[in-house]
Coordinates of C-alpha atoms in Angstrom, one line a residue:
Chain B
M191 CA 63.2 13.9 81.6
T192 CA 61.1 11.4 79.8
T193 CA 61.4 12.7 76.2
S194 CA 62.4 10.5 73.3
G195 CA 66.1 9.7 73.8
T196 CA 65.7 9.0 77.5
T197 CA 66.8 5.5 78.6
I198 CA 63.9 3.5 80.1
G199 CA 64.3 0.4 82.2
W200 CA 62.1 -2.6 81.4
I201 CA 61.7 -6.0 83.2
G202 CA 59.5 -8.7 81.8
T203 CA 58.9 -9.5 78.2
G204 CA 55.9 -11.9 78.2
I205 CA 52.7 -11.8 76.2
M206 CA 51.9 -8.3 77.6
G207 CA 55.4 -6.9 78.4
A208 CA 56.9 -7.5 75.0
P209 CA 54.5 -5.5 72.9
M210 CA 54.3 -2.7 75.5
C211 CA 58.1 -2.4 75.6
G212 CA 58.1 -2.6 71.8
H213 CA 55.9 0.6 71.7
L214 CA 58.6 2.5 73.7
L215 CA 61.3 1.4 71.2
A216 CA 59.1 2.4 68.3
R217 CA 58.9 5.9 69.7
G218 CA 62.6 6.2 69.9
Y219 CA 63.2 5.6 73.6
H220 CA 66.4 3.8 74.5
V221 CA 65.5 0.7 76.6
R222 CA 67.6 -1.2 79.1
L223 CA 66.1 -4.6 79.5
H224 CA 66.1 -7.7 81.7
N225 CA 64.0 -10.9 81.6
R226 CA 64.2 -14.2 83.4
T227 CA 64.5 -16.0 80.1
L228 CA 66.9 -14.2 77.7
A229 CA 65.6 -16.0 74.6
R230 CA 62.1 -14.4 75.1
A231 CA 63.7 -10.9 75.1
A232 CA 65.7 -11.5 71.8
P233 CA 63.2 -9.8 69.4
L234 CA 63.4 -6.6 71.5
L235 CA 67.2 -6.8 71.7
D236 CA 67.2 -7.2 67.9
R237 CA 65.2 -3.9 67.7
G238 CA 67.9 -2.1 69.8
A239 CA 67.1 -2.7 73.4
V240 CA 70.2 -3.3 75.6
W241 CA 70.5 -6.4 77.8
A242 CA 71.2 -6.1 81.5
V243 CA 72.0 -9.2 83.6
S244 CA 69.8 -8.2 86.6
P245 CA 67.0 -5.9 87.7
R246 CA 69.7 -4.1 89.7
Q247 CA 71.8 -3.5 86.6
V248 CA 68.7 -2.1 84.9
V249 CA 67.9 0.5 87.6
E250 CA 71.5 1.6 88.1
Q251 CA 71.4 3.2 84.7
C252 CA 67.8 4.4 84.4
D253 CA 65.5 7.0 86.1
V254 CA 62.3 5.1 85.3
V255 CA 61.9 1.3 85.4
F256 CA 58.8 -0.6 84.4
T257 CA 58.2 -4.1 85.6
M258 CA 55.6 -6.5 84.0
V259 CA 56.1 -10.0 85.3
G260 CA 53.7 -12.9 86.1
F261 CA 53.1 -13.7 89.7
Q262 CA 53.5 -12.0 93.1
Q263 CA 56.6 -14.1 93.9
D264 CA 58.2 -12.9 90.6
V265 CA 57.6 -9.3 91.6
R266 CA 59.3 -10.0 95.0
Q267 CA 62.2 -11.5 93.2
V268 CA 62.6 -8.6 90.8
Y269 CA 62.4 -5.9 93.6
W270 CA 64.1 -7.6 96.5
G271 CA 67.4 -9.4 97.1
E272 CA 71.1 -8.8 96.1
A273 CA 70.3 -8.3 92.4
G274 CA 66.9 -6.6 92.8
L275 CA 65.7 -3.2 91.9
L276 CA 65.6 -1.9 95.5
A277 CA 69.3 -2.8 96.0
G278 CA 70.3 -0.5 93.1
L279 CA 67.7 2.3 93.7
R280 CA 68.9 5.9 93.8
P281 CA 66.9 9.0 95.0
G282 CA 64.7 10.4 92.3
V283 CA 64.2 7.2 90.4
T284 CA 60.6 6.0 89.8
L285 CA 59.6 2.3 89.7
V286 CA 56.4 1.4 88.0
D287 CA 55.0 -2.1 88.6
M288 CA 52.5 -3.0 85.8
T289 CA 52.1 -6.6 87.0
T290 CA 48.7 -7.4 88.5
S291 CA 49.7 -8.1 92.0
S292 CA 48.4 -7.6 95.6
P293 CA 47.6 -4.1 96.8
S294 CA 49.6 -4.7 100.0
L295 CA 52.7 -5.7 98.0
A296 CA 52.3 -2.4 96.1
Q297 CA 52.2 -0.6 99.4
E298 CA 55.3 -2.4 100.5
I299 CA 57.2 -1.5 97.4
H300 CA 56.1 2.1 97.7
A301 CA 57.3 2.3 101.3
A302 CA 60.7 0.7 100.4
A303 CA 61.2 3.1 97.5
R304 CA 60.3 6.1 99.7
A305 CA 62.9 5.0 102.3
K306 CA 65.5 5.5 99.6
G307 CA 64.1 8.9 98.4
A308 CA 62.6 7.2 95.3
Q309 CA 59.1 6.8 94.0
A310 CA 56.9 3.8 93.2
L311 CA 53.7 3.5 91.3
D312 CA 51.4 0.5 90.9
A313 CA 50.0 0.6 87.3
P314 CA 48.3 -2.7 86.3
V315 CA 46.6 -2.8 83.0
S316 CA 43.5 -4.2 81.3
G317 CA 42.8 -4.9 77.7
G318 CA 44.6 -8.2 77.1
D319 CA 47.1 -9.1 74.3
I320 CA 45.1 -7.1 71.8
G321 CA 45.2 -4.0 74.0
A322 CA 48.9 -4.4 74.5
R323 CA 49.6 -4.8 70.8
N324 CA 47.4 -1.9 69.8
A325 CA 48.5 0.4 72.7
T326 CA 44.8 0.7 73.8
L327 CA 45.3 -0.5 77.3
S328 CA 43.4 0.9 80.3
I329 CA 46.1 1.7 82.9
M330 CA 45.0 1.9 86.6
V331 CA 47.4 3.9 88.7
G332 CA 48.0 4.0 92.4
G333 CA 50.6 6.2 94.1
D334 CA 51.6 9.8 94.1
K335 CA 49.7 11.9 91.6
E336 CA 52.8 14.0 90.9
A337 CA 54.9 11.0 90.0
L338 CA 52.1 9.8 87.7
D339 CA 51.8 13.2 86.0
R340 CA 55.6 13.1 85.2
L341 CA 55.3 9.6 83.6
T342 CA 52.0 10.1 81.8
P343 CA 53.7 10.7 78.4
L344 CA 55.3 7.3 78.7
L345 CA 52.1 5.5 79.8
E346 CA 50.3 7.1 76.9
V347 CA 52.7 5.3 74.6
M348 CA 51.2 2.0 75.9
G349 CA 47.6 2.8 76.8
K350 CA 44.6 4.9 76.0
I351 CA 42.8 5.3 79.3
I352 CA 45.1 6.3 82.2
V353 CA 43.3 7.0 85.5
H354 CA 44.8 7.8 88.9
Q355 CA 42.8 5.6 91.3
G356 CA 44.4 6.9 94.5
G357 CA 47.4 6.2 96.8
P358 CA 49.7 3.2 96.8
G359 CA 47.8 0.0 96.0
A360 CA 44.7 1.7 94.6
G361 CA 45.8 0.8 91.0
Q362 CA 45.9 -2.9 92.1
H363 CA 42.5 -2.6 93.8
A364 CA 41.0 -1.1 90.6
K365 CA 42.5 -3.9 88.5
L366 CA 41.1 -6.5 90.9
S367 CA 37.6 -4.9 90.7
N368 CA 38.0 -5.1 86.9
Q369 CA 38.8 -8.8 87.2
V370 CA 35.6 -9.4 89.2
V371 CA 33.6 -8.0 86.3
V372 CA 35.5 -10.1 83.8
A373 CA 34.9 -13.2 85.8
G374 CA 31.1 -12.8 85.7
T375 CA 31.2 -11.9 82.0
M376 CA 33.2 -15.0 81.2
V377 CA 30.9 -17.5 82.8
G378 CA 27.9 -15.7 81.2
I379 CA 29.5 -16.0 77.7
C380 CA 30.5 -19.7 78.1
E381 CA 27.1 -20.7 79.5
G382 CA 25.2 -18.6 76.9
L383 CA 27.1 -20.3 74.0
L384 CA 26.5 -23.7 75.5
Y385 CA 22.8 -23.1 75.8
G386 CA 22.6 -21.8 72.3
Y387 CA 24.5 -24.8 71.0
M388 CA 22.3 -27.3 72.8
A389 CA 19.2 -25.4 71.4
G390 CA 20.5 -26.1 67.9
L391 CA 21.3 -22.5 67.0
D392 CA 23.9 -21.4 64.5
L393 CA 26.6 -19.9 66.9
P394 CA 28.1 -17.2 64.7
M395 CA 24.6 -15.9 64.0
L396 CA 23.8 -16.1 67.7
L397 CA 26.9 -14.0 68.4
Q398 CA 25.7 -11.4 65.9
S399 CA 22.4 -11.0 67.8
I400 CA 24.0 -11.0 71.3
A401 CA 26.7 -8.5 70.3
G402 CA 23.9 -6.1 69.1
G403 CA 21.9 -6.1 72.4
A404 CA 22.2 -5.6 76.2
A405 CA 24.8 -8.3 76.6
A406 CA 27.3 -6.6 74.2
C407 CA 30.8 -6.8 75.7
R408 CA 34.5 -6.7 74.9
S409 CA 35.1 -10.3 75.9
L410 CA 32.2 -11.5 73.7
D411 CA 33.8 -9.7 70.7
V412 CA 37.3 -10.9 71.4
L413 CA 37.0 -14.3 73.1
A414 CA 33.7 -15.9 71.9
P415 CA 35.0 -16.1 68.3
R416 CA 38.1 -17.8 69.7
M417 CA 35.9 -20.3 71.6
L418 CA 34.0 -21.1 68.4
K419 CA 37.3 -21.8 66.5
R420 CA 38.5 -23.8 69.6
D421 CA 41.5 -21.5 69.7
F422 CA 42.5 -21.6 73.4
A423 CA 45.9 -20.0 72.9
P424 CA 46.5 -17.4 75.7
G425 CA 45.8 -13.8 75.3
F426 CA 45.4 -13.8 79.1
R427 CA 46.4 -17.0 80.9
V428 CA 44.2 -19.1 83.1
D429 CA 46.9 -19.4 85.7
H430 CA 47.2 -15.6 86.0
F431 CA 43.5 -15.1 86.2
V432 CA 43.2 -17.7 89.0
K433 CA 45.9 -15.8 90.8
D434 CA 44.0 -12.5 90.4
M435 CA 40.7 -14.1 91.6
G436 CA 42.5 -15.6 94.6
M437 CA 43.8 -12.2 95.6
V438 CA 40.3 -10.7 95.4
L439 CA 38.9 -13.5 97.6
D440 CA 41.7 -13.0 100.1
E441 CA 41.1 -9.2 100.2
A442 CA 37.3 -9.6 100.3
K443 CA 37.5 -12.0 103.3
R444 CA 39.6 -9.5 105.1
M445 CA 37.0 -6.8 104.2
G446 CA 34.0 -8.9 105.3
L447 CA 32.6 -9.0 101.8
A448 CA 30.8 -12.0 100.4
L449 CA 31.3 -12.5 96.6
P450 CA 29.3 -15.6 95.7
G451 CA 29.5 -15.1 92.0
L452 CA 33.3 -14.7 92.0
A453 CA 33.7 -17.6 94.3
L454 CA 31.9 -19.9 91.9
V455 CA 33.8 -18.7 88.9
H456 CA 37.1 -19.1 90.8
Q457 CA 36.1 -22.7 91.5
L458 CA 35.3 -23.3 87.8
Y459 CA 38.7 -22.0 86.8
L460 CA 40.3 -24.3 89.4
A461 CA 38.6 -27.1 87.4
V462 CA 40.1 -25.7 84.2
Q463 CA 43.5 -25.9 85.8
A464 CA 42.8 -29.4 87.2
Q465 CA 41.9 -30.5 83.6
G466 CA 45.4 -29.4 82.5
H467 CA 44.5 -26.1 80.8
G468 CA 46.2 -23.6 83.2
K469 CA 48.6 -22.3 80.5
Q470 CA 45.7 -21.7 78.0
G471 CA 43.8 -18.5 77.7
T472 CA 40.8 -17.6 79.9
Q473 CA 38.4 -18.6 77.1
A474 CA 39.3 -22.2 78.2
L475 CA 36.6 -21.8 80.8
L476 CA 34.4 -23.3 78.1
L477 CA 36.3 -26.6 78.3
A478 CA 35.5 -27.1 82.0
L479 CA 31.8 -26.3 81.4
E480 CA 31.7 -28.6 78.4
Q481 CA 33.2 -31.4 80.4
L482 CA 30.7 -30.8 83.2
S483 CA 27.8 -31.6 80.9
N484 CA 29.7 -34.0 78.7
T485 CA 29.2 -32.0 75.6
Q486 CA 31.3 -30.0 73.1
L487 CA 30.4 -27.1 70.8
A488 CA 30.5 -28.2 67.2
G489 CA 33.6 -27.2 65.4
P490 CA 37.1 -28.4 64.5
A491 CA 38.7 -30.8 67.0
V492 CA 40.7 -29.3 69.8
G493 CA 44.1 -28.2 68.4
Chain V
M134 CA 1.9 -4.4 51.8
T135 CA 3.8 -3.0 54.7
T136 CA 4.4 0.5 53.3
S137 CA 3.6 3.6 55.2
G138 CA -0.2 3.9 55.3
T139 CA -0.7 0.2 56.1
T140 CA -2.6 -0.5 59.3
I141 CA -0.5 -2.4 61.8
G142 CA -1.9 -4.2 64.9
W143 CA -0.1 -3.7 68.2
I144 CA -0.8 -5.4 71.6
G145 CA 1.1 -4.4 74.7
T146 CA 2.3 -0.9 75.6
G147 CA 4.6 -1.3 78.6
I148 CA 8.2 0.0 79.0
M149 CA 9.3 -1.7 75.8
G150 CA 6.1 -1.9 73.7
A151 CA 5.1 1.8 74.0
P152 CA 8.3 3.3 72.4
M153 CA 8.4 0.5 69.8
C154 CA 4.9 1.2 68.7
G155 CA 5.6 4.9 68.9
H156 CA 8.3 4.5 66.2
L157 CA 5.7 2.9 63.8
L158 CA 3.3 5.9 64.4
A159 CA 6.2 8.3 63.8
R160 CA 6.9 6.7 60.4
G161 CA 3.3 7.2 59.4
Y162 CA 1.9 3.7 59.9
H163 CA -1.7 3.5 61.1
V164 CA -1.8 1.5 64.3
R165 CA -4.7 -0.5 65.8
L166 CA -4.0 -1.0 69.4
H167 CA -5.0 -3.0 72.4
N168 CA -3.5 -3.2 75.9
R169 CA -4.8 -4.8 79.2
T170 CA -4.8 -1.3 80.8
L171 CA -6.3 1.3 78.6
A172 CA -4.7 4.2 80.6
R173 CA -1.2 3.0 79.7
A174 CA -2.1 3.2 76.0
A175 CA -3.4 6.7 76.2
P176 CA -0.3 8.6 75.0
L177 CA -0.2 6.4 71.8
L178 CA -4.0 7.0 71.3
D179 CA -3.3 10.7 71.6
R180 CA -0.8 10.3 68.8
G181 CA -3.3 8.7 66.5
A182 CA -3.4 5.0 67.3
V183 CA -6.9 3.5 67.2
W184 CA -8.2 1.5 70.2
A185 CA -9.6 -2.0 69.8
V186 CA -11.4 -3.7 72.7
S187 CA -9.7 -7.1 72.3
P188 CA -6.8 -8.8 70.5
R189 CA -9.4 -10.4 68.3
Q190 CA -10.7 -7.0 67.2
V191 CA -7.2 -5.9 66.4
V192 CA -6.4 -8.9 64.1
E193 CA -9.7 -8.7 62.3
Q194 CA -8.6 -5.5 60.7
C195 CA -4.9 -6.0 60.2
D196 CA -2.5 -8.2 58.2
V197 CA 0.3 -7.9 60.7
V198 CA 0.0 -7.9 64.4
F199 CA 2.8 -7.4 66.9
T200 CA 2.5 -8.5 70.5
M201 CA 4.8 -7.3 73.3
V202 CA 3.5 -8.3 76.7
G203 CA 5.0 -9.4 80.0
F204 CA 4.7 -13.1 80.9
Q205 CA 4.0 -16.4 79.2
Q206 CA 0.5 -16.5 80.7
D207 CA -0.2 -13.0 79.2
V208 CA 0.9 -14.3 75.8
R209 CA -1.5 -17.2 76.1
Q210 CA -4.3 -14.9 77.0
V211 CA -3.6 -12.6 74.1
Y212 CA -3.4 -15.5 71.5
W213 CA -6.0 -17.9 72.8
G214 CA -9.7 -17.7 74.0
E215 CA -12.8 -16.1 72.7
A216 CA -11.3 -12.7 72.3
G217 CA -7.8 -13.8 71.3
L218 CA -5.8 -13.3 68.2
L219 CA -6.1 -16.9 67.0
A220 CA -9.9 -16.7 67.1
G221 CA -9.9 -13.8 64.6
L222 CA -7.1 -15.0 62.4
R223 CA -7.5 -15.0 58.6
P224 CA -5.3 -16.7 56.1
G225 CA -2.3 -14.6 55.0
V226 CA -2.0 -12.7 58.3
T227 CA 1.3 -12.6 60.2
L228 CA 1.5 -12.6 64.0
V229 CA 4.8 -11.5 65.5
D230 CA 5.4 -12.2 69.2
M231 CA 8.2 -9.9 70.5
T232 CA 7.6 -10.9 74.1
T233 CA 10.5 -13.0 75.6
S234 CA 8.7 -16.2 76.1
S235 CA 9.3 -20.0 75.9
P236 CA 10.5 -21.6 72.7
S237 CA 7.8 -24.2 73.0
L238 CA 5.1 -21.6 73.3
A239 CA 6.5 -20.0 70.1
Q240 CA 6.2 -23.3 68.3
E241 CA 2.7 -23.8 69.6
I242 CA 1.6 -20.4 68.2
H243 CA 3.4 -21.1 64.9
A244 CA 1.5 -24.4 64.5
A245 CA -1.9 -22.8 65.5
A246 CA -1.3 -20.0 62.9
R247 CA -0.3 -22.5 60.2
A248 CA -3.5 -24.4 60.8
K249 CA -5.4 -21.3 59.8
G250 CA -3.2 -20.6 56.7
A251 CA -1.5 -17.7 58.6
Q252 CA 2.1 -17.1 59.7
A253 CA 3.7 -16.5 63.1
L254 CA 7.2 -15.3 64.0
D255 CA 8.9 -15.2 67.4
A256 CA 11.0 -12.0 67.5
P257 CA 12.1 -11.1 71.0
V258 CA 14.5 -8.2 71.5
S259 CA 17.5 -7.1 73.5
G260 CA 18.7 -3.6 74.2
G261 CA 16.4 -2.6 77.1
D262 CA 14.4 0.6 77.5
I263 CA 17.2 2.7 75.8
G264 CA 17.3 0.4 72.8
A265 CA 13.5 0.6 72.5
R266 CA 13.5 4.4 72.7
N267 CA 16.4 4.8 70.3
A268 CA 15.2 2.1 67.9
T269 CA 18.6 0.3 68.3
L270 CA 17.2 -3.1 69.5
S271 CA 18.7 -6.4 68.5
I272 CA 15.8 -8.5 67.2
M273 CA 16.2 -12.3 67.2
V274 CA 13.8 -14.0 64.8
G275 CA 12.5 -17.5 64.6
G276 CA 10.0 -18.8 62.0
D277 CA 9.8 -18.8 58.2
K278 CA 12.5 -16.8 56.5
E279 CA 10.1 -15.6 53.8
A280 CA 7.7 -14.1 56.4
L281 CA 10.7 -12.4 58.1
D282 CA 11.8 -10.9 54.7
R283 CA 8.4 -9.5 54.2
L284 CA 8.3 -7.8 57.6
T285 CA 11.9 -6.7 57.7
P286 CA 11.0 -3.1 56.8
L287 CA 8.8 -2.9 59.8
L288 CA 11.3 -4.5 62.2
E289 CA 13.9 -2.0 60.9
V290 CA 11.8 0.8 62.3
M291 CA 12.3 -0.6 65.8
G292 CA 15.7 -2.2 65.7
K293 CA 19.2 -2.1 64.3
I294 CA 20.3 -5.8 64.3
I295 CA 17.8 -8.2 62.8
V296 CA 19.0 -11.8 62.6
H297 CA 17.0 -14.9 61.4
Q298 CA 18.0 -17.5 64.0
G299 CA 16.1 -20.4 62.5
G300 CA 12.7 -22.1 62.6
P301 CA 9.9 -21.4 65.1
G302 CA 11.2 -20.9 68.6
A303 CA 14.8 -20.2 67.5
G304 CA 14.3 -16.5 68.2
Q305 CA 13.3 -17.3 71.8
H306 CA 16.3 -19.6 72.2
A307 CA 18.6 -16.9 71.0
K308 CA 17.1 -14.4 73.4
L309 CA 17.5 -16.9 76.3
S310 CA 21.2 -17.3 75.4
N311 CA 21.5 -13.6 75.5
Q312 CA 19.9 -13.5 79.0
V313 CA 22.5 -16.1 80.2
V314 CA 25.3 -13.7 79.1
V315 CA 23.5 -10.8 80.8
A316 CA 23.1 -12.7 84.0
G317 CA 26.9 -13.4 84.3
T318 CA 27.6 -9.8 83.4
M319 CA 25.3 -8.4 86.1
V320 CA 26.8 -10.4 89.0
G321 CA 30.3 -9.4 87.8
I322 CA 29.4 -5.7 87.7
C323 CA 27.7 -5.7 91.1
E324 CA 30.4 -7.6 92.9
G325 CA 33.2 -5.6 91.1
L326 CA 31.6 -2.3 92.3
L327 CA 31.2 -3.7 95.9
Y328 CA 34.8 -4.8 96.0
G329 CA 36.0 -1.4 94.7
Y330 CA 33.8 0.4 97.3
M331 CA 35.1 -1.7 100.2
A332 CA 38.7 -1.0 98.9
G333 CA 38.1 2.7 99.3
L334 CA 38.1 3.6 95.6
D335 CA 36.3 6.5 93.9
L336 CA 33.6 4.6 92.0
P337 CA 33.1 6.9 89.1
M338 CA 36.8 6.9 88.5
L339 CA 36.8 3.1 88.8
L340 CA 34.1 2.8 86.2
Q341 CA 36.2 5.0 83.8
S342 CA 39.1 2.5 84.1
I343 CA 36.9 -0.6 83.8
A344 CA 35.0 0.7 80.8
G345 CA 38.4 1.2 79.0
G346 CA 39.6 -2.4 79.4
A347 CA 38.7 -6.0 78.9
A348 CA 35.6 -5.8 81.1
A349 CA 34.0 -3.1 78.9
C350 CA 30.3 -3.9 78.4
R351 CA 26.9 -2.4 77.6
S352 CA 25.5 -3.1 81.1
L353 CA 28.4 -1.5 82.7
D354 CA 27.9 1.7 80.6
V355 CA 24.1 1.8 81.2
L356 CA 23.4 0.2 84.6
A357 CA 26.5 0.8 86.7
P358 CA 25.9 4.6 86.7
R359 CA 22.3 4.0 87.8
M360 CA 23.6 1.8 90.6
L361 CA 25.9 4.6 91.8
K362 CA 23.0 7.0 91.8
R363 CA 20.9 4.4 93.5
D364 CA 18.4 4.7 90.7
F365 CA 16.6 1.3 90.6
A366 CA 13.8 2.3 88.3
P367 CA 13.1 -0.4 85.8
G368 CA 14.6 -0.4 82.3
F369 CA 14.2 -4.1 82.4
R370 CA 12.2 -5.5 85.4
V371 CA 13.6 -8.0 87.9
D372 CA 10.4 -10.1 87.7
H373 CA 10.8 -10.4 83.9
F374 CA 14.4 -11.4 84.2
V375 CA 13.6 -14.0 86.8
K376 CA 11.0 -15.4 84.4
D377 CA 13.6 -15.6 81.6
M378 CA 16.3 -17.3 83.8
G379 CA 13.6 -19.8 85.0
M380 CA 12.8 -20.7 81.4
V381 CA 16.5 -21.2 80.6
L382 CA 16.9 -23.5 83.6
D383 CA 13.8 -25.5 82.6
E384 CA 15.1 -25.9 79.0
A385 CA 18.6 -26.7 80.2
K386 CA 17.4 -29.4 82.5
R387 CA 15.5 -30.9 79.6
M388 CA 18.7 -30.7 77.4
G389 CA 20.9 -32.2 80.1
L390 CA 23.0 -29.0 80.5
A391 CA 24.4 -27.8 83.8
L392 CA 24.6 -24.0 84.1
P393 CA 26.1 -23.4 87.5
G394 CA 26.7 -19.7 86.9
L395 CA 23.2 -19.0 85.8
A396 CA 21.7 -21.1 88.6
L397 CA 23.5 -18.9 91.2
V398 CA 22.5 -15.6 89.6
H399 CA 18.9 -16.9 89.5
Q400 CA 19.1 -17.6 93.2
L401 CA 20.5 -14.1 93.9
Y402 CA 17.6 -12.6 91.9
L403 CA 15.1 -14.7 93.9
A404 CA 16.6 -12.9 96.9
V405 CA 16.1 -9.5 95.2
Q406 CA 12.4 -10.5 94.8
A407 CA 12.2 -11.8 98.4
Q408 CA 13.5 -8.4 99.5
G409 CA 10.6 -6.7 97.7
H410 CA 12.4 -5.4 94.7
G411 CA 10.7 -7.5 91.9
K412 CA 9.3 -4.4 90.2
Q413 CA 12.7 -2.6 90.1
G414 CA 15.2 -2.8 87.3
T415 CA 17.7 -5.6 87.1
Q416 CA 20.4 -3.3 88.5
A417 CA 18.6 -4.0 91.9
L418 CA 20.8 -7.1 92.1
L419 CA 23.2 -4.7 93.9
L420 CA 20.7 -4.5 96.7
A421 CA 20.7 -8.2 97.4
L422 CA 24.5 -8.3 97.3
E423 CA 24.7 -5.3 99.6
Q424 CA 22.3 -6.9 102.1
L425 CA 24.3 -10.1 102.0
S426 CA 27.4 -8.3 103.4
N427 CA 25.5 -5.7 105.4
T428 CA 27.0 -2.9 103.5
Q429 CA 25.9 -0.1 101.0
L430 CA 27.8 1.8 98.3
A431 CA 28.2 5.4 99.4
G432 CA 25.7 7.7 97.8
P433 CA 22.3 9.3 98.3
A434 CA 19.9 7.3 100.4
V435 CA 17.7 4.8 98.5
G436 CA 14.9 6.7 96.8

């Protein structure tokens, strides 16, 4: 069913969605596409994807539809309403939401799909813009194992590590756990660089030492060099990260779980937003910490 | 001068010092050894190292002496006083302190050595017990470049990444920056695991997903599995990490630098100590966060 030649539905062509959908096209899949802003889908249409005017029109002609949009309300808009996916859903179809969204919304979608004899998976990803472009994403999947097994060949076109985390919503919970780890890592990296700068160290040389020791991590490799170049363009946007951390804090409150580290990082990212950097990449955390101590890492002026 | 057959001085045979010194013996260097507790040096003496009753007796017969002890006051005791290294120091000798200690103490040692026509380097390491055993440490060096160049063949026996970070104390500053990154990473990992556990996820499967994405990091690979096994034996001790973070906060206060993330992690580790886990490994941060929310990751009872 999902061999090359099959028509796949795709909704959402942002920083992540566009390269992920591009990999499917490159492998010879036919893609039926919708995006809120037509212009941002143009490069994929040039490569052979076919435009549909609504999510409903996408699903009416496909057996598998992937969604990769921004916020929870965008997911609701794509799935519900007159022109939404659920309105056009037929038995046997599988919907895969790759947006990072709330576990309870994933469960809601799963139940709504089930009611129509269809399937839904939550399959958020980690690995950022680079992971999306290189098809090395980690894909965390919640929902029925059998549905995942059927779609694994498609997911393998976009990612490298594909793990079934449990029932509906479990993929979202796994992604939120992942974001908690990222949050701690980000504040550590920014503060470590600031300390090294104030101590008079050569920062590229400092990174060389840190990357070789116990603090080695992906964000250090990818985002610290961007910080040193004062390149705050988004791989992963601050606004989206704040959304993710907010969902964790909501869930954790419900669970009776205190997360003091995450709560602090969440506050610091609210400061990043307050300072007008919400559409920058998560490495812009550095800007809020610089402002806090009225300093700035040496380097070219902010672009 | 530092070819195999040379006699090297070594002081401090703890979790880190013992395997590091062992690599020198394995390469055929003669080692003259001192440690506060003779018993803990016994395995190295069995392998051919020669005992000296004091640091002074070590340096009187060697041209290069490495020190790897625990706390700043231990460094002072080894270098100063009647039986200390400085008392027996001859022109041309090089002292290398690999203890993580304060940048200002490193500068003091450098000046005292200079006054006797000798050299001193600060060369703290990162990579933990595994890095020490596998000789894959990252070694961050402060002091004269020429002295480092001369000793590089010896450092390469113990580590993989050796970077000259600047003048006296710069190695210590680099190591402290590294610890700031580690601090953020540790709280992220512990809170991420706790969230995943409370959400009902299978934690080894969760780790597989996280390790494949943007949150991938060395501490996750090495320490998270120990947390899941409730193995809190020290690779790197809580008491030492608290010392390092305290030094950063002192230096940062002097620099006029606010480090809210580090300050919080420092407080959480004070709680780990207060709960009686100061001699455990840094992964024991999990215990304080568990206690905070009155929960415990499923797994075998605490050993």
